[in-house]
Short mmCIF file of C-alpha atoms in Angstrom, two decimals:
data_model
loop_
_atom_site.label_atom_id
_atom_site.label_comp_id
_atom_site.label_asym_id
_atom_site.label_seq_id
_atom_site.Cartn_x
_atom_site.Cartn_y
_atom_site.Cartn_z
CA UNK A 1 -2.28 45.45 -2.22
CA UNK A 2 -2.77 45.06 -6.04
CA UNK A 3 0.27 44.67 -8.26
CA UNK A 4 1.12 44.53 -11.92
CA UNK A 5 3.97 43.16 -14.02
CA UNK A 6 4.33 44.47 -17.57
CA UNK A 7 6.68 44.45 -20.49
CA UNK A 8 8.66 47.45 -21.68
CA UNK A 9 6.46 47.60 -24.82
CA UNK A 10 3.34 47.75 -22.70
CA UNK A 11 4.85 50.50 -20.49
CA UNK A 12 5.63 52.57 -23.61
CA UNK A 13 2.15 52.09 -24.96
CA UNK A 14 0.53 53.03 -21.68
CA UNK A 15 2.53 56.25 -21.69
CA UNK A 16 1.71 56.99 -25.34
CA UNK A 17 -2.06 56.34 -25.00
CA UNK A 18 -2.20 58.24 -21.75
CA UNK A 19 -0.71 61.18 -23.63
CA UNK A 20 -3.38 60.69 -26.30
CA UNK A 21 -0.75 60.03 -28.96
CA UNK A 22 -2.33 56.78 -30.23
CA UNK A 23 -5.71 55.76 -31.44
CA UNK A 24 -7.91 57.71 -33.88
CA UNK A 25 -7.80 61.49 -33.72
CA UNK A 26 -11.04 63.19 -32.69
CA UNK A 27 -13.69 63.36 -35.40
CA UNK A 28 -14.15 67.05 -34.84
CA UNK A 29 -12.04 69.64 -33.08
CA UNK A 30 -13.82 72.15 -30.83
CA UNK A 31 -12.80 74.07 -27.74
CA UNK A 32 -14.31 71.18 -25.74
CA UNK A 33 -11.98 68.76 -27.52
CA UNK A 34 -8.95 70.74 -26.36
CA UNK A 35 -10.37 71.05 -22.80
CA UNK A 36 -10.92 67.31 -22.58
CA UNK A 37 -7.31 66.69 -23.81
CA UNK A 38 -5.99 69.14 -21.14
CA UNK A 39 -7.93 67.22 -18.44
CA UNK A 40 -5.91 64.19 -19.38
CA UNK A 41 -2.46 65.72 -19.78
CA UNK A 42 -3.11 68.55 -17.24
CA UNK A 43 -0.73 71.18 -18.60
CA UNK A 44 0.57 72.66 -21.86
CA UNK A 45 4.08 74.16 -21.79
CA UNK A 46 4.64 77.64 -23.14
CA UNK A 47 7.82 78.54 -24.98
CA UNK A 48 8.70 81.59 -27.14
CA UNK A 49 10.71 79.77 -29.78
CA UNK A 50 8.88 79.59 -33.13
CA UNK A 51 11.47 77.96 -35.43
CA UNK A 52 8.71 75.57 -36.49
CA UNK A 53 5.78 76.62 -34.28
CA UNK A 54 5.40 77.54 -30.56
CA UNK A 55 5.33 74.40 -28.46
CA UNK A 56 1.77 74.84 -27.08
CA UNK A 57 0.43 74.66 -30.64
CA UNK A 58 2.71 71.75 -31.67
CA UNK A 59 1.73 69.65 -28.66
CA UNK A 60 -1.99 70.00 -29.57
CA UNK A 61 -1.30 69.37 -33.29
CA UNK A 62 0.55 66.13 -32.43
CA UNK A 63 -2.63 64.87 -30.73
CA UNK A 64 -5.44 66.64 -32.61
CA UNK A 65 -4.20 67.34 -36.10
CA UNK A 66 -5.76 70.31 -37.91
CA UNK A 67 -7.39 72.14 -35.04
CA UNK A 68 -8.01 75.87 -34.76
CA UNK A 69 -5.54 77.87 -32.65
CA UNK A 70 -8.37 80.31 -31.93
CA UNK A 71 -10.10 77.57 -29.87
CA UNK A 72 -7.17 77.48 -27.47
CA UNK A 73 -7.16 81.28 -27.26
CA UNK A 74 -10.86 81.21 -26.51
CA UNK A 75 -10.42 78.72 -23.58
CA UNK A 76 -7.61 80.76 -22.04
CA UNK A 77 -8.42 84.43 -22.63
CA UNK A 78 -12.19 84.47 -23.09
CA UNK A 79 -13.72 81.57 -21.17
CA UNK A 80 -10.88 81.45 -18.53
CA UNK A 81 -11.08 77.63 -18.46
CA UNK A 82 -7.28 77.73 -18.62
CA UNK A 83 -4.76 80.22 -17.38
CA UNK A 84 -1.03 80.85 -17.57
CA UNK A 85 0.95 79.61 -14.61
CA UNK A 86 3.94 77.60 -13.55
CA UNK A 87 3.60 73.78 -13.84
CA UNK A 88 6.78 71.92 -14.66
CA UNK A 89 7.57 75.16 -16.61
CA UNK A 90 5.58 78.19 -17.68
CA UNK A 91 2.42 76.55 -18.98
CA UNK A 92 -1.31 76.70 -19.66
CA UNK A 93 -3.06 74.96 -16.79
CA UNK A 94 -6.63 74.22 -15.91
CA UNK A 95 -8.55 76.76 -13.84
CA UNK A 96 -10.12 73.79 -12.03
CA UNK A 97 -6.58 72.93 -10.83
CA UNK A 98 -6.17 76.36 -9.25
CA UNK A 99 -5.91 74.98 -5.70
CA UNK A 100 -2.86 72.96 -6.64
CA UNK A 101 -1.14 76.06 -8.05
CA UNK A 102 -2.37 78.28 -5.21
CA UNK A 103 -0.15 76.21 -2.92
CA UNK A 104 2.92 77.64 -4.66
CA UNK A 105 1.39 81.11 -4.76
CA UNK A 106 1.15 81.09 -0.94
CA UNK A 107 4.72 80.03 -0.46
CA UNK A 108 6.82 81.63 -3.22
CA UNK A 109 9.28 84.23 -1.97
CA UNK A 110 7.50 84.59 1.32
CA UNK A 111 10.16 83.14 3.62
CA UNK A 112 13.73 84.15 4.40
CA UNK A 113 14.77 80.51 4.78
CA UNK A 114 15.55 77.92 2.19
CA UNK A 115 17.94 78.21 -0.71
CA UNK A 116 20.25 81.06 -1.37
CA UNK A 117 17.98 82.03 -4.28
CA UNK A 118 14.94 82.12 -1.99
CA UNK A 119 16.69 84.23 0.59
CA UNK A 120 17.86 86.65 -2.11
CA UNK A 121 14.41 86.91 -3.57
CA UNK A 122 12.78 87.41 -0.19
CA UNK A 123 15.19 90.20 0.77
CA UNK A 124 14.86 91.94 -2.68
CA UNK A 125 11.01 91.87 -2.48
CA UNK A 126 11.07 93.25 1.13
CA UNK A 127 13.33 96.07 0.05
CA UNK A 128 11.03 96.97 -2.83
CA UNK A 129 7.67 96.94 -1.08
CA UNK A 130 6.77 100.36 -2.58
CA UNK A 131 7.67 99.11 -6.05
CA UNK A 132 5.19 96.24 -5.61
CA UNK A 133 2.44 98.56 -4.53
CA UNK A 134 3.11 100.88 -7.49
CA UNK A 135 2.57 98.03 -9.96
CA UNK A 136 -0.56 96.82 -8.24
CA UNK A 137 -1.96 100.35 -8.09
CA UNK A 138 -1.25 100.94 -11.85
CA UNK A 139 -3.07 97.72 -12.63
CA UNK A 140 -5.97 98.65 -10.36
CA UNK A 141 -6.36 101.98 -12.09
CA UNK A 142 -5.43 101.21 -15.72
CA UNK A 143 -5.01 97.46 -16.30
CA UNK A 144 -4.55 95.33 -18.32
CA UNK A 145 -1.01 96.63 -19.06
CA UNK A 146 2.12 95.49 -20.91
CA UNK A 147 5.50 95.12 -19.23
CA UNK A 148 6.78 98.28 -20.92
CA UNK A 149 3.90 100.30 -19.46
CA UNK A 150 5.55 100.25 -16.02
CA UNK A 151 8.39 102.46 -14.78
CA UNK A 152 11.28 100.94 -12.89
CA UNK A 153 10.65 102.38 -9.46
CA UNK A 154 12.75 99.82 -7.60
CA UNK A 155 14.57 101.05 -4.53
CA UNK A 156 17.09 98.30 -4.95
CA UNK A 157 17.45 97.21 -8.63
CA UNK A 158 17.66 93.58 -9.40
CA UNK A 159 21.43 93.12 -9.80
CA UNK A 160 23.09 90.40 -11.85
CA UNK A 161 26.23 89.94 -13.77
CA UNK A 162 24.32 88.19 -16.52
CA UNK A 163 21.38 88.72 -18.91
CA UNK A 164 18.92 89.45 -16.12
CA UNK A 165 20.68 92.58 -14.92
CA UNK A 166 18.55 95.75 -15.21
CA UNK A 167 15.30 93.85 -15.49
CA UNK A 168 13.67 94.91 -12.18
CA UNK A 169 10.27 95.45 -13.72
CA UNK A 170 10.19 92.00 -15.31
CA UNK A 171 11.39 90.35 -12.13
CA UNK A 172 8.75 92.14 -9.98
CA UNK A 173 6.01 91.14 -12.46
CA UNK A 174 7.24 87.59 -12.37
CA UNK A 175 7.18 87.60 -8.50
CA UNK A 176 3.63 89.02 -8.50
CA UNK A 177 2.57 86.44 -11.08
CA UNK A 178 4.10 83.51 -9.26
CA UNK A 179 2.51 84.68 -6.00
CA UNK A 180 -0.85 84.87 -7.79
CA UNK A 181 -1.41 88.56 -7.29
CA UNK A 182 -1.47 89.23 -11.03
CA UNK A 183 -2.14 87.01 -14.06
CA UNK A 184 -1.84 87.23 -17.86
CA UNK A 185 -5.09 88.69 -19.07
CA UNK A 186 -4.40 88.58 -22.80
CA UNK A 187 -1.59 87.47 -25.13
CA UNK A 188 -0.56 88.27 -28.64
CA UNK A 189 2.43 86.17 -29.59
CA UNK A 190 5.08 87.17 -27.04
CA UNK A 191 3.19 90.25 -25.82
CA UNK A 192 1.41 89.76 -22.53
CA UNK A 193 -1.08 91.99 -20.87
CA UNK A 194 -1.05 91.80 -17.06
CA UNK A 195 -3.99 92.38 -14.75
CA UNK A 196 -5.04 91.72 -11.13
CA UNK A 197 -5.84 88.13 -10.43
CA UNK A 198 -9.41 88.82 -9.32
CA UNK A 199 -10.16 90.49 -12.75
CA UNK A 200 -8.69 87.57 -14.66
CA UNK A 201 -10.00 84.73 -12.46
CA UNK A 202 -12.79 86.09 -10.21
CA UNK A 203 -13.09 84.80 -6.64
CA UNK A 204 -16.07 82.69 -7.45
CA UNK A 205 -14.11 80.44 -9.86
CA UNK A 206 -11.04 79.83 -7.75
CA UNK A 207 -10.31 78.10 -4.47
CA UNK A 208 -7.25 78.00 -2.21
CA UNK A 209 -5.92 77.16 1.14
CA UNK A 210 -5.49 73.42 0.60
CA UNK A 211 -3.27 71.55 3.04
CA UNK A 212 0.03 70.11 1.75
CA UNK A 213 -1.48 66.62 2.03
CA UNK A 214 -4.56 67.62 0.09
CA UNK A 215 -2.36 69.04 -2.73
CA UNK A 216 -0.41 65.81 -3.08
CA UNK A 217 -3.41 63.58 -2.79
CA UNK A 218 -5.03 65.43 -5.71
CA UNK A 219 -1.98 66.04 -7.88
CA UNK A 220 -0.24 62.64 -7.70
CA UNK A 221 -3.19 60.73 -9.27
CA UNK A 222 -3.49 63.34 -11.99
CA UNK A 223 0.18 63.23 -12.83
CA UNK A 224 0.18 59.43 -12.84
CA UNK A 225 -2.85 59.18 -15.14
CA UNK A 226 -0.99 61.48 -17.54
CA UNK A 227 2.16 59.30 -17.31
CA UNK A 228 0.32 56.00 -17.71
CA UNK A 229 2.89 54.22 -15.55
CA UNK A 230 5.76 55.77 -13.58
CA UNK A 231 8.18 55.76 -10.73
CA UNK A 232 8.11 58.25 -7.84
CA UNK A 233 10.83 60.19 -9.56
CA UNK A 234 8.79 60.41 -12.76
CA UNK A 235 5.76 61.79 -10.84
CA UNK A 236 7.90 64.24 -8.99
CA UNK A 237 9.19 65.74 -12.26
CA UNK A 238 5.82 65.84 -13.93
CA UNK A 239 2.90 68.35 -13.87
CA UNK A 240 3.57 70.42 -10.70
CA UNK A 241 7.20 69.49 -10.71
CA UNK A 242 8.86 69.33 -7.26
CA UNK A 243 5.65 70.42 -5.50
CA UNK A 244 4.31 67.20 -3.99
CA UNK A 245 4.65 67.73 -0.24
CA UNK A 246 4.92 64.55 1.80
CA UNK A 247 5.09 62.55 -1.44
CA UNK A 248 6.37 59.28 0.01
CA UNK A 249 3.70 59.12 2.69
CA UNK A 250 0.92 60.06 0.31
CA UNK A 251 2.00 57.48 -2.25
CA UNK A 252 1.92 54.87 0.51
CA UNK A 253 -1.53 55.94 1.59
CA UNK A 254 -2.88 55.87 -1.98
CA UNK A 255 -1.51 52.38 -2.51
CA UNK A 256 -3.00 51.17 0.81
CA UNK A 257 -6.36 52.64 -0.25
CA UNK A 258 -6.23 50.85 -3.60
CA UNK A 259 -6.20 54.01 -5.69
CA UNK A 260 -2.70 53.22 -6.96
CA UNK A 261 -1.20 49.90 -7.90
CA UNK A 262 2.48 49.02 -7.67
CA UNK A 263 4.39 46.83 -10.01
CA UNK A 264 7.42 46.07 -12.25
CA UNK A 265 8.43 46.98 -15.80
CA UNK A 266 10.57 44.15 -17.12
CA UNK A 267 14.05 45.20 -18.20
CA UNK A 268 13.61 48.81 -16.98
CA UNK A 269 14.32 50.01 -13.47
CA UNK A 270 13.29 46.68 -11.97
CA UNK A 271 14.84 47.61 -8.63
CA UNK A 272 12.37 50.55 -8.36
CA UNK A 273 8.67 50.58 -7.65
CA UNK A 274 6.45 51.57 -10.57
CA UNK A 275 2.98 52.97 -10.01
CA UNK A 276 -0.20 52.90 -12.00
CA UNK A 277 -3.60 54.49 -11.24
CA UNK A 278 -6.45 52.08 -10.92
CA UNK A 279 -8.37 54.00 -13.60
CA UNK A 280 -5.62 53.01 -16.04
CA UNK A 281 -6.25 49.27 -15.60
CA UNK A 282 -8.92 49.00 -18.29
CA UNK A 283 -6.40 50.51 -20.67
CA UNK A 284 -3.78 48.01 -19.55
CA UNK A 285 -6.20 45.12 -20.12
CA UNK A 286 -7.08 46.44 -23.56
CA UNK A 287 -3.47 46.77 -24.58
CA UNK A 288 -2.58 43.33 -23.34
CA UNK A 289 -5.54 41.97 -25.34
CA UNK A 290 -4.07 43.46 -28.51
CA UNK A 291 -6.05 46.71 -28.75
CA UNK A 292 -3.28 48.99 -29.96
CA UNK A 293 -3.92 51.62 -32.62
CA UNK A 294 -0.61 53.32 -33.36
CA UNK A 295 0.02 56.66 -35.03
CA UNK A 296 3.02 58.46 -36.51
CA UNK A 297 3.60 62.00 -35.49
CA UNK A 298 6.31 64.60 -34.68
CA UNK A 299 6.80 65.83 -31.16
CA UNK A 300 7.71 69.26 -29.86
CA UNK A 301 11.03 69.34 -27.97
CA UNK A 302 8.93 70.18 -24.88
CA UNK A 303 6.18 67.60 -25.41
CA UNK A 304 4.85 66.16 -22.20
CA UNK A 305 5.77 62.62 -23.31
CA UNK A 306 9.51 63.35 -23.62
CA UNK A 307 10.22 66.45 -21.51
CA UNK A 308 11.63 64.24 -18.78
CA UNK A 309 14.81 63.31 -20.60
CA UNK A 310 15.90 60.62 -18.11
CA UNK A 311 12.54 58.84 -18.36
CA UNK A 312 12.68 59.14 -22.16
CA UNK A 313 16.03 57.40 -22.21
CA UNK A 314 14.87 54.72 -19.78
CA UNK A 315 11.70 53.79 -21.66
CA UNK A 316 12.84 54.41 -25.32
CA UNK A 317 16.67 54.37 -25.29
CA UNK A 318 16.27 57.75 -26.98
CA UNK A 319 18.84 60.38 -26.06
CA UNK A 320 17.39 63.82 -26.70
CA UNK A 321 18.82 67.23 -25.92
CA UNK A 322 17.69 70.51 -27.37
CA UNK A 323 20.56 72.31 -29.12
CA UNK A 324 19.23 75.85 -29.26
CA UNK A 325 22.08 77.18 -27.16
CA UNK A 326 24.76 75.02 -28.78
CA UNK A 327 26.96 76.85 -31.34
CA UNK A 328 25.86 75.82 -34.80
CA UNK A 329 29.18 74.12 -35.67
CA UNK A 330 28.90 71.90 -32.57
CA UNK A 331 25.29 70.83 -33.03
CA UNK A 332 24.75 67.10 -33.53
CA UNK A 333 21.29 67.39 -35.06
CA UNK A 334 20.04 70.99 -35.37
CA UNK A 335 18.59 74.03 -33.78
CA UNK A 336 15.02 72.84 -33.28
CA UNK A 337 14.67 69.09 -33.84
CA UNK A 338 11.36 67.22 -33.68
CA UNK A 339 11.45 63.59 -32.52
CA UNK A 340 9.54 61.12 -34.70
CA UNK A 341 7.11 58.94 -32.81
CA UNK A 342 6.21 55.91 -34.96
CA UNK A 343 3.83 53.54 -33.12
CA UNK A 344 5.51 52.80 -29.81
CA UNK A 345 9.00 53.72 -30.95
CA UNK A 346 10.96 56.98 -31.17
CA UNK A 347 12.55 56.22 -34.54
CA UNK A 348 14.34 59.42 -35.46
CA UNK A 349 14.23 63.15 -35.51
CA UNK A 350 13.56 65.97 -38.06
CA UNK A 351 15.62 69.14 -38.34
CA UNK A 352 13.37 71.70 -39.93
CA UNK A 353 12.03 75.27 -39.86
CA UNK A 354 9.11 77.21 -41.10
CA UNK A 355 9.95 80.17 -43.30
CA UNK A 356 6.85 82.35 -42.72
CA UNK A 357 7.84 85.06 -45.23
CA UNK A 358 8.01 82.50 -48.04
CA UNK A 359 5.31 80.30 -46.54
CA UNK A 360 7.66 77.33 -46.92
CA UNK A 361 8.24 74.46 -44.48
CA UNK A 362 11.87 73.46 -44.95
CA UNK A 363 13.11 70.02 -43.93
CA UNK A 364 16.86 70.26 -43.58
CA UNK A 365 17.65 66.75 -42.44
CA UNK A 366 16.01 63.59 -41.13
CA UNK A 367 17.98 61.35 -38.77
CA UNK A 368 16.97 57.79 -38.06
CA UNK A 369 17.94 55.95 -34.86
CA UNK A 370 20.49 53.16 -35.08
CA UNK A 371 18.84 49.99 -36.41
CA UNK A 372 15.86 51.88 -37.95
CA UNK A 373 15.63 51.59 -41.77
CA UNK A 374 13.34 53.22 -44.26
CA UNK A 375 10.65 50.76 -45.32
CA UNK A 376 7.38 51.46 -47.11
CA UNK A 377 5.35 51.81 -43.89
CA UNK A 378 7.73 54.20 -42.24
CA UNK A 379 8.23 56.16 -45.47
CA UNK A 380 4.55 56.60 -46.02
CA UNK A 381 3.83 57.50 -42.43
CA UNK A 382 6.60 60.13 -42.11
CA UNK A 383 5.75 61.63 -45.48
CA UNK A 384 2.10 62.02 -44.49
CA UNK A 385 3.09 63.54 -41.13
CA UNK A 386 5.35 66.09 -42.68
CA UNK A 387 2.64 67.02 -45.12
CA UNK A 388 0.10 67.36 -42.31
CA UNK A 389 2.36 69.54 -40.27
CA UNK A 390 3.22 71.82 -43.26
CA UNK A 391 -0.57 72.28 -43.76
CA UNK A 392 -1.06 73.13 -40.12
CA UNK A 393 1.75 75.69 -40.29
CA UNK A 394 0.07 77.35 -43.30
CA UNK A 395 2.90 76.44 -45.66
CA UNK A 396 2.27 76.56 -49.39
CA UNK A 397 5.38 74.46 -50.05
CA UNK A 398 7.19 71.64 -48.38
CA UNK A 399 10.87 71.42 -49.33
CA UNK A 400 13.87 69.22 -48.53
CA UNK A 401 17.27 70.78 -48.27
CA UNK A 402 20.54 69.48 -49.60
CA UNK A 403 21.31 67.66 -46.41
CA UNK A 404 17.99 65.68 -46.77
CA UNK A 405 18.63 64.68 -50.44
CA UNK A 406 19.14 61.07 -49.55
CA UNK A 407 15.61 60.87 -48.17
CA UNK A 408 14.09 62.64 -51.17
CA UNK A 409 13.20 59.52 -53.12
CA UNK A 410 11.32 58.20 -50.11
CA UNK A 411 9.37 61.30 -49.11
CA UNK A 412 8.22 63.05 -52.21
#
């Protein structure tokens, strides 16, 4: 068995480089650049909030800089190299990873056992078999179609005391999507056109039927290469979150076969086993030899590096919670706050928004972490990053609000 023992700094740098957030940015940005990036980080979360920009675009900007959004659209909705599905959340995932996702498609809502939610969904779907067939028939005849193109023909409506009440069409579409019978054929902002899976991803480009063990043997190394270094709990919450059947046994087998190494991160979770993929070892050796090329950038609240909040606190002592649903008067930092990654540290956060009508990127406030001070290097780096983001957003003006006045001398 091969082992490693690394410092907290090295663990952070492994995670950052593995997420392609260090080193020089690509010399040119093409669809292939994005595809290569996705093959490293495996998934790109989708989220409708556009206070600054939608997360899928921000995550790519943090890594690639001034790329063309049209290249991502081409990969998903023209070349079908990516498709929309559920990873750790609704995401863009690689078509070549279809067998990993097909494992969920086969199982979702198909059994009356399990959690109360699973039983409720199973029973509701069984009671609405005709409703399912109506949607599939409409798509067969007229697809692609928008959600509003379907009539609610549910025999038993989806009942809820909350926001989801009366949304039977949306729930049935979600069920058919998660089970892989339909997929998103096109998208324009929040508008999605649905179609039959075989018309979005033809049979010749997809596979399925993998055993539970095969799924975990393929997905665990991919998740770990994206993490750089991680514990079993980190892997479980990354990429295809919670869908690693027989994880403990597969981890043991991969270690015994030499594909994974086990080790320790000094000062962090030393009572737990940390894992690293053998393909990450050259990166580890380079970092320990001093080959570290840091960047400064801003991160989406849903960035793959920080989406696991417990891991983020463990590695960076950085407490981050999104405050979208917190009443304004009770927010600590702001509605949509972007963490600042400076080298191997999370040094602060930026509360900002993009005013698209006025084409103005507005920085309301910048918060630094305790012990972090403005010096020339940090000032220059943050200023350049804000300017770069404002250009990516198409802003004609970058402004600082009254609450950010104390930073004004540093950043303009």
